[in-house]
Coordinates of C-alpha atoms in Angstrom, one line a residue:
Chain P
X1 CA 3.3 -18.3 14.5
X2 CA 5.5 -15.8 12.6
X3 CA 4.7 -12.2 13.3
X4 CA 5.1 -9.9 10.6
X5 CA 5.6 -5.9 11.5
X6 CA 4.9 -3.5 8.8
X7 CA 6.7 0.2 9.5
X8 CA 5.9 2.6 8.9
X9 CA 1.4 2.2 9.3
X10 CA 0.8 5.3 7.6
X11 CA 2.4 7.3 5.0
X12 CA 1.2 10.5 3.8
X13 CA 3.2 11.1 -0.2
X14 CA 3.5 13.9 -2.0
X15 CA 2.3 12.8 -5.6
X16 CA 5.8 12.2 -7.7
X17 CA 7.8 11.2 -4.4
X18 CA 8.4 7.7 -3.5
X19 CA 7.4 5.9 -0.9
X20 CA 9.1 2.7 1.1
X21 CA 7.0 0.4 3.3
X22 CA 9.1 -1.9 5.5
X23 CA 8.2 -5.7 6.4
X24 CA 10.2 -7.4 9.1
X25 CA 9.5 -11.3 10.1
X26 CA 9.7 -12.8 13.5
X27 CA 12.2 -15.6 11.6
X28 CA 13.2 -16.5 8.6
X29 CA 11.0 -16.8 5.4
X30 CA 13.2 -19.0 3.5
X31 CA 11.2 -22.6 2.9
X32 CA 12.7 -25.9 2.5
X33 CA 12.2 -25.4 -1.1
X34 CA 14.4 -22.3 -1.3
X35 CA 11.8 -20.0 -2.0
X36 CA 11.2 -16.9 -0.2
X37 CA 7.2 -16.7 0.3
X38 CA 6.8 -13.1 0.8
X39 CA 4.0 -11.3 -1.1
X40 CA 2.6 -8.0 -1.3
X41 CA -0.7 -6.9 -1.6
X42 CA -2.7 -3.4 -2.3
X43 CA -5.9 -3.1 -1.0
X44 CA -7.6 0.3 -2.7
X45 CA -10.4 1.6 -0.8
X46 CA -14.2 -1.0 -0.6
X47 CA -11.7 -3.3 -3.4
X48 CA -10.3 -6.8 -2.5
X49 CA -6.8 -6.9 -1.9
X50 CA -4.8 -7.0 -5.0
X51 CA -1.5 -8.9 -5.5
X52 CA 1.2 -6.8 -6.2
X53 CA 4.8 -8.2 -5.4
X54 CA 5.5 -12.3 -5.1
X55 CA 8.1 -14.4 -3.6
X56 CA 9.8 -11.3 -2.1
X57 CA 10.7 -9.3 -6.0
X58 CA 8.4 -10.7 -8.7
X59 CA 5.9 -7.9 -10.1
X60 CA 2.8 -9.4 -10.7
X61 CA 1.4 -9.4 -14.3
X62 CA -0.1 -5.9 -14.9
X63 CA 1.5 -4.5 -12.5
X64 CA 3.6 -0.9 -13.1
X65 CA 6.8 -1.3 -12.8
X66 CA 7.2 1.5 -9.9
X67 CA 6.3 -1.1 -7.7
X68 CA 9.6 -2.9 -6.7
X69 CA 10.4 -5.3 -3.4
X70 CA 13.1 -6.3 -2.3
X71 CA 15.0 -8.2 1.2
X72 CA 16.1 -11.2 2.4
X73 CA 15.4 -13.5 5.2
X74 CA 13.5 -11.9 7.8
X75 CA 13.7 -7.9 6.5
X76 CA 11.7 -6.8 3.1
X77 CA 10.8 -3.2 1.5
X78 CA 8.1 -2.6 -1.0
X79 CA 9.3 0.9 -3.0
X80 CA 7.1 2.6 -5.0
X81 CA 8.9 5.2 -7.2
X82 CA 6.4 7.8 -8.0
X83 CA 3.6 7.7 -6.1
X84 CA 0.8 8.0 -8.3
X85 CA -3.3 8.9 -7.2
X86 CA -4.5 5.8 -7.7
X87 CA -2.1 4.2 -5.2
X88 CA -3.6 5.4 -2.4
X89 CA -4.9 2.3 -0.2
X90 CA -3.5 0.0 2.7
X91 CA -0.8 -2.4 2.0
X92 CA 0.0 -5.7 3.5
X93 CA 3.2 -7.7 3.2
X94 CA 2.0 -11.4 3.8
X95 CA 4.2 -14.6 4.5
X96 CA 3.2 -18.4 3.0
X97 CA 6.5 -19.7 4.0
X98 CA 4.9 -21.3 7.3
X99 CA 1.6 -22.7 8.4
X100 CA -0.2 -20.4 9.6
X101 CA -0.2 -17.6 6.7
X102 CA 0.3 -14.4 8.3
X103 CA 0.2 -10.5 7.3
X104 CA 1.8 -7.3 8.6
X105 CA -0.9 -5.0 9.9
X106 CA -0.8 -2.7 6.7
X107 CA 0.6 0.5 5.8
X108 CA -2.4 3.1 5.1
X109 CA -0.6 4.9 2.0
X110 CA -2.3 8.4 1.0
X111 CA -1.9 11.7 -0.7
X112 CA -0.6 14.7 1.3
Chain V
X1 CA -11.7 -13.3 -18.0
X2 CA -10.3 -14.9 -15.3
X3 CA -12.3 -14.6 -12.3
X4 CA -13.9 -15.9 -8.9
X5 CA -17.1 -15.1 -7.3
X6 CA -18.0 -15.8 -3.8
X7 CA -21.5 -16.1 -2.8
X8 CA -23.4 -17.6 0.4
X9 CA -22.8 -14.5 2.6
X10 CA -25.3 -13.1 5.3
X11 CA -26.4 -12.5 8.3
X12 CA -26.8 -15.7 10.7
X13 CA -27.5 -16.3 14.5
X14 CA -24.5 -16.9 16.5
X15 CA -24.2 -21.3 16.5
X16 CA -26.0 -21.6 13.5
X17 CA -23.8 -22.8 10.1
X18 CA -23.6 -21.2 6.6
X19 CA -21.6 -22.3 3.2
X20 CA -20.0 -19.8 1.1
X21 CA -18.8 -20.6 -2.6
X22 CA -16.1 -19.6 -4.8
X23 CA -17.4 -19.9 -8.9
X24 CA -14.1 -20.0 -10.9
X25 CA -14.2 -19.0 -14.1
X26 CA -11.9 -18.4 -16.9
X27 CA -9.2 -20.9 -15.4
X28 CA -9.1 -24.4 -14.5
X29 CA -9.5 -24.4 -11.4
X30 CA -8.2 -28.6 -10.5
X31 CA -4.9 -26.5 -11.6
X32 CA -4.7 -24.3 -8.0
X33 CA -4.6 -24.6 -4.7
X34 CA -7.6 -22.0 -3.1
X35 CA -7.5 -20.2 0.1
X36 CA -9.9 -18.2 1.9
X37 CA -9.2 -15.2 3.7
X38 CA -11.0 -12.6 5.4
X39 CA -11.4 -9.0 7.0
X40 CA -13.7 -8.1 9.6
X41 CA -14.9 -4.4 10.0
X42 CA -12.2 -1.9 9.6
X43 CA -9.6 -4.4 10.3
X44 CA -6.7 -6.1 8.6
X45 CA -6.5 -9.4 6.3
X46 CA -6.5 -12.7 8.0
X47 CA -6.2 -16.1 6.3
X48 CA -8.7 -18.9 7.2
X49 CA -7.3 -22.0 5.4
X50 CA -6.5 -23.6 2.5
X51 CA -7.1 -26.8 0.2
X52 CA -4.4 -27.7 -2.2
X53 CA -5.3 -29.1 -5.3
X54 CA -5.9 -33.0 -6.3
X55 CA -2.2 -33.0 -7.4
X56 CA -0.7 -32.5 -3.8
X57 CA -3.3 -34.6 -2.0
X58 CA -5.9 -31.7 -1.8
X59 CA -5.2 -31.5 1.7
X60 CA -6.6 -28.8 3.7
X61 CA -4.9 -26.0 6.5
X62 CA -6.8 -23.8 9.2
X63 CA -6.4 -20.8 11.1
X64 CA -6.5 -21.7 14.7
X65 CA -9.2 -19.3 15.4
X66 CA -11.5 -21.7 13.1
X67 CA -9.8 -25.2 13.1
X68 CA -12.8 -27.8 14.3
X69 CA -15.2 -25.4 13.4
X70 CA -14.8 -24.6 9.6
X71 CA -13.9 -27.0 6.6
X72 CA -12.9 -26.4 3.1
X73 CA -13.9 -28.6 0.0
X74 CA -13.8 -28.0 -3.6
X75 CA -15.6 -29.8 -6.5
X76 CA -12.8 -29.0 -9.4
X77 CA -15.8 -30.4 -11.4
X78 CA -18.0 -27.7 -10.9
X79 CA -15.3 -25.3 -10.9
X80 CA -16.5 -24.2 -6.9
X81 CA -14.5 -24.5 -3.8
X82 CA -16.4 -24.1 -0.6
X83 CA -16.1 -22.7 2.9
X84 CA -18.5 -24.6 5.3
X85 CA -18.6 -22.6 8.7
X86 CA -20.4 -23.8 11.8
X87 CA -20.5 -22.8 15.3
X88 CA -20.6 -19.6 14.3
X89 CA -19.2 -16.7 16.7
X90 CA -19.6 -13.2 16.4
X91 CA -16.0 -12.8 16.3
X92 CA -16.4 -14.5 12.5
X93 CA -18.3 -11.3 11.1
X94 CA -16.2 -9.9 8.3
X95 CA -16.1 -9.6 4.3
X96 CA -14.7 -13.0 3.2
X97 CA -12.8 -13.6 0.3
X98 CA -11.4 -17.2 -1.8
X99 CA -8.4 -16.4 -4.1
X100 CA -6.1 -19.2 -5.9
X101 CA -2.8 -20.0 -5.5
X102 CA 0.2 -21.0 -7.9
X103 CA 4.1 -21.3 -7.4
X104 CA 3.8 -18.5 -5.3
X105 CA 1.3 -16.2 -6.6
X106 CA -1.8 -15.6 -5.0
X107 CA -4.2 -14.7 -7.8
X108 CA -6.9 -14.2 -8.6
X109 CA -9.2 -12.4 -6.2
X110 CA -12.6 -12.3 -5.5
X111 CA -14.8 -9.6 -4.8
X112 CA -16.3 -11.1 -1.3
X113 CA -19.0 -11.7 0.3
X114 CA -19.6 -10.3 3.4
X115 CA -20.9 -12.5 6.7
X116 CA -22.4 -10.7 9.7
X117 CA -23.0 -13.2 12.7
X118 CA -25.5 -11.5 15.2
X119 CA -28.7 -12.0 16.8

């Protein structure tokens, strides 16, 4: 199975500053098809996860764009900009590149 | 609105079998594949499995921890995929949640419905 390690699992922002959650794969990501399966996903507090980032850089529709990913391979980073209020929640970097799916442990992201 | 509602949740005796549902509405749903996922009690997400849709076979994966004992279906007719789950163990209690999946893009969510296996 590929393990996925999230650093850092918590992250205390000062509203305005950004923030940088790190995903790191126990191999490459990169399916036969070329594509990258890497998502991103917010989970806000008693919500269902949300999907945030796809295939490793693609902002999902409604999505603001201070939320940017990025990485290659086996190493990915999820930036937020300006950390806003209503961002604070856990969030999950998740590979569908290989059978089974599996998701870093989450990043608990919350206001100093 | 686009949207998917699980139902079927509850609390069950461990070995004993329950079915939840995912209602899609808003979309078509014959045009995704579905996966369930799930979170038990202050934990992180895990995936359970996954059907792909009538176009790609509609195949079906598992997690390990619930091959043999759990089966996905879906009835793109009704607009209702389905997460049949026997032999249950305690170690299945959590909120579980169905969500579809396109090119990548796992979207959208739904609320979930939370299973509690205990005697």
């Amino acid at each position: 199975d590929i393990v996925m390690t999230q650093t850092p699992l918590s992250s205390p922002v000062t509203p305005g500053q950004p923030a940088s959650i790190s995903c790191r794969s126990s191999q490459s990501l990169v399916h036969s098809d070329g594509n990258t399966y890497l998502s991103w996903l917010q989970q806000r507090p008693g919500l269902p996860p949300r999907l945030l980032i796809y295939k490793i850089s693609n902002r999902f529709s409604g999505v603001p764009d201070r939320f940017s990913g990025s990485g290659a391979g086996t190493d990915f980073t999820l930036k937020i900009s300006r950390v806003e209020a209503e961002d604070v929640g856990v969030y999950y970097c998740m590979q569908a590149t290989q059978f089974p799916w599996t998701f870093g442990q989450g990043t608990k992201v919350e206001i100093k | 609105e686009v949207q998917l509602v699980e139902s079927g949740g509850g609390l069950v005796q461990p070995g004993r079998s329950l079915r939840l549902s995912c209602t899609a509405s808003g979309f078509t749903l014959g045009d995704y594949a579905m996966s369930w996922f799930r979170q038990a009690p202050g934990k992180g997400l895990e995936w359970v499995g996954f059907v792909r849709n009538k176009a790609y076979g509609g195949t079906t994966e598992y997690a390990a921890s619930v091959k043999g004992r759990f089966t996905i279906s879906r009835d793109d007719s009704k607009s209702i995929a389905y997460l049949q789950m026997n032999s249950l163990k305690s170690e299945d209690t959590a909120m579980y949640y169905c969500t579809g999946y396109h090119s990548g893009r796992f979207d959208p969510w739904g609320q979930g419905t939370l299973v509690t296996v205990s005697s």
